[in-house]
Amino acid sequence: MDFEGAKQFILDKLRKELKPTLYYHDISHTLDVYGSVKRIASLEKVNGTDLLLLKTAAMFHDSGMLSTYIGHEEASCDIASEYLPQFGYGPEAIELINKMIMATKLPQSATGHLEQIICDGDLDYLGRDDFFMISHRLKLEWNLQNFNTTTLSEWYKLQINFLGNHKFFTKSAIQTREERKQQNLQEIKEICMHGG
């Protein structure tokens, strides 16, 4: 399996074809999730073929945004199924990659360890210092897609609900991200209390 070839292929495709109005689901999000997945996988002692499949899933997980916004996970699986055979990925490997991609669909539904890692990598920013910046990029993207146009106050209420219900799957994500996620949640609540 030629992971580096597949990675370069999908990065080039995203760079050339993604809509400029995707302020959250842009190439930097893909690379951010890729980096987060590698970090969590290392902490979770994942290596070899499992790591290669996980990294591939991270690179392709939002590629469906090239063709559709709603249901982009299914479209991402179609892209992975179409192009990964060119890079030496067999049917079994692609099936595992597609399961990982589908696990990231909200609400997340991770059953296996690799699915748990990609889900935690996809929402890693919830427990980081750059949460507010990334969250506002998602709000702007939703507005531009006419997906869910909200006021800032309504947006913060959505975020309170989302962070309040979200749970990291892996021990590593819980240990490294949960505390900051709770701080972010508290900050949003304080903003709302002061008329945010």
XYZ file of C-alpha atoms in Angstrom:
196
model
C 0.000 0.000 0.000
C 1.456 3.313 -1.126
C 0.232 5.627 1.629
C 2.474 8.548 0.622
C 1.149 8.379 -2.937
C -2.468 8.264 -1.749
C -1.831 11.138 0.666
C -0.290 13.342 -2.026
C -3.090 12.473 -4.452
C -5.905 13.468 -2.079
C -4.094 16.607 -0.882
C -3.662 17.757 -4.498
C -7.318 16.998 -5.228
C -8.533 18.885 -2.140
C -6.218 21.815 -2.885
C -7.515 22.159 -6.451
C -11.194 21.305 -6.062
C -12.503 22.246 -2.590
C -14.870 25.217 -2.551
C -13.299 28.355 -1.045
C -16.409 28.809 1.151
C -15.424 25.763 3.220
C -13.790 27.641 6.075
C -13.848 24.652 8.443
C -13.775 21.591 6.158
C -10.738 22.880 4.288
C -7.361 21.288 3.677
C -6.052 22.532 7.031
C -8.824 20.552 8.787
C -7.759 17.371 6.983
C -4.126 17.947 7.972
C -5.142 18.822 11.537
C -7.138 15.597 11.895
C -4.260 13.652 10.319
C -1.840 15.093 12.893
C -4.249 14.458 15.772
C -4.850 10.874 14.641
C -1.088 10.228 14.483
C -0.623 11.700 17.979
C -3.446 9.644 19.511
C -2.374 6.481 17.652
C 1.141 6.843 19.054
C -0.203 7.253 22.604
C -2.512 4.266 22.037
C 0.426 2.139 20.755
C -1.054 1.621 17.271
C 1.470 0.860 14.521
C 2.071 -1.175 11.377
C -0.821 -1.794 8.992
C -3.389 -0.486 11.466
C -1.591 2.867 11.620
C -1.325 3.027 7.835
C -5.073 2.373 7.415
C -5.881 4.910 10.125
C -3.729 7.610 8.512
C -5.342 6.881 5.139
C -8.838 7.195 6.636
C -7.845 10.526 8.206
C -6.642 11.867 4.848
C -9.836 10.796 3.039
C -12.418 11.317 5.821
C -13.850 14.610 4.510
C -12.930 14.255 0.826
C -16.660 13.875 0.090
C -16.916 17.639 0.636
C -15.648 17.841 -2.942
C -19.122 16.841 -4.126
C -21.659 17.261 -1.307
C -22.110 18.869 2.110
C -24.883 16.748 3.600
C -23.864 13.083 3.599
C -20.262 13.856 2.749
C -19.041 10.825 4.715
C -20.696 8.448 2.231
C -19.193 10.471 -0.621
C -15.777 10.223 1.090
C -16.141 6.425 1.096
C -16.970 6.515 -2.623
C -13.803 8.530 -3.314
C -11.679 6.175 -1.186
C -13.187 3.135 -2.943
C -12.596 4.663 -6.375
C -9.015 5.874 -5.982
C -7.278 3.787 -3.303
C -6.956 0.646 -5.489
C -4.577 2.711 -7.677
C -2.275 2.888 -4.644
C -2.325 -0.832 -3.856
C -5.156 -0.882 -1.313
C -7.200 -4.091 -1.506
C -10.950 -4.523 -0.841
C -10.490 -5.513 2.824
C -8.282 -2.506 3.577
C -10.737 -0.157 1.849
C -13.649 -1.644 3.781
C -11.844 -0.945 7.078
C -10.976 2.593 5.947
C -14.602 3.240 4.975
C -15.806 1.978 8.372
C -13.477 4.469 10.039
C -14.732 7.294 7.818
C -18.381 6.448 8.550
C -17.677 6.362 12.299
C -16.934 10.120 12.141
C -20.483 10.897 10.988
C -22.294 12.778 13.750
C -23.378 11.459 16.137
C -20.107 9.529 16.140
C -20.466 5.736 16.339
C -17.081 4.156 16.986
C -17.107 0.424 17.665
C -13.464 -0.618 17.178
C -10.259 0.930 18.497
C -9.234 2.481 15.157
C -12.686 4.033 14.753
C -12.394 5.485 18.249
C -9.039 7.057 17.383
C -10.269 8.725 14.178
C -13.381 10.025 15.953
C -11.257 11.550 18.704
C -8.867 12.973 16.109
C -11.736 14.522 14.147
C -13.004 16.425 17.205
C -9.623 16.909 18.891
C -10.002 20.709 18.701
C -12.858 20.601 21.241
C -10.212 20.155 23.918
C -7.635 22.636 22.669
C -6.748 26.311 23.034
C -7.758 27.024 19.413
C -11.328 25.783 19.985
C -12.981 29.202 19.661
C -11.161 30.109 16.444
C -12.037 26.771 14.813
C -15.617 26.880 16.111
C -16.147 30.305 14.536
C -14.824 29.001 11.213
C -17.469 26.267 11.366
C -20.182 28.837 12.139
C -19.111 30.952 9.151
C -19.072 27.866 6.919
C -22.585 26.867 8.026
C -23.847 30.381 7.301
C -22.307 30.369 3.816
C -23.737 26.905 3.084
C -27.170 28.036 4.383
C -26.887 24.940 6.540
C -27.742 26.483 9.881
C -27.724 30.262 10.038
C -27.580 31.381 13.637
C -26.818 34.425 15.726
C -23.682 34.265 17.840
C -25.799 33.730 20.954
C -27.661 30.810 19.306
C -24.350 29.393 18.111
C -22.925 29.405 21.627
C -26.022 27.590 22.890
C -25.512 24.936 20.193
C -21.881 24.629 21.270
C -22.851 24.249 24.950
C -25.157 21.397 23.966
C -22.563 19.796 21.669
C -19.653 19.966 24.125
C -21.894 18.929 27.015
C -22.964 15.752 25.203
C -19.626 14.932 23.555
C -17.473 12.135 24.947
C -13.957 11.218 23.872
C -13.518 7.480 23.271
C -9.834 6.777 23.864
C -8.017 6.941 27.163
C -5.360 9.125 25.514
C -7.850 11.738 24.286
C -9.581 11.785 27.671
C -6.239 12.288 29.438
C -4.954 14.986 27.060
C -8.097 16.835 25.918
C -11.009 16.403 28.349
C -9.865 18.974 30.925
C -9.433 21.724 28.316
C -12.763 20.774 26.712
C -14.479 21.347 30.047
C -12.715 24.725 30.356
C -13.930 25.672 26.862
C -17.459 24.644 27.819
C -17.282 26.755 30.981
C -16.013 29.775 29.005
C -18.953 29.523 26.586
C -21.408 29.310 29.482
C -19.868 32.437 31.009
C -20.109 34.288 27.681
C -23.799 33.343 27.451
C -24.454 34.462 31.031
C -23.048 37.876 30.159
C -25.272 38.239 27.105
C -22.814 36.764 24.517
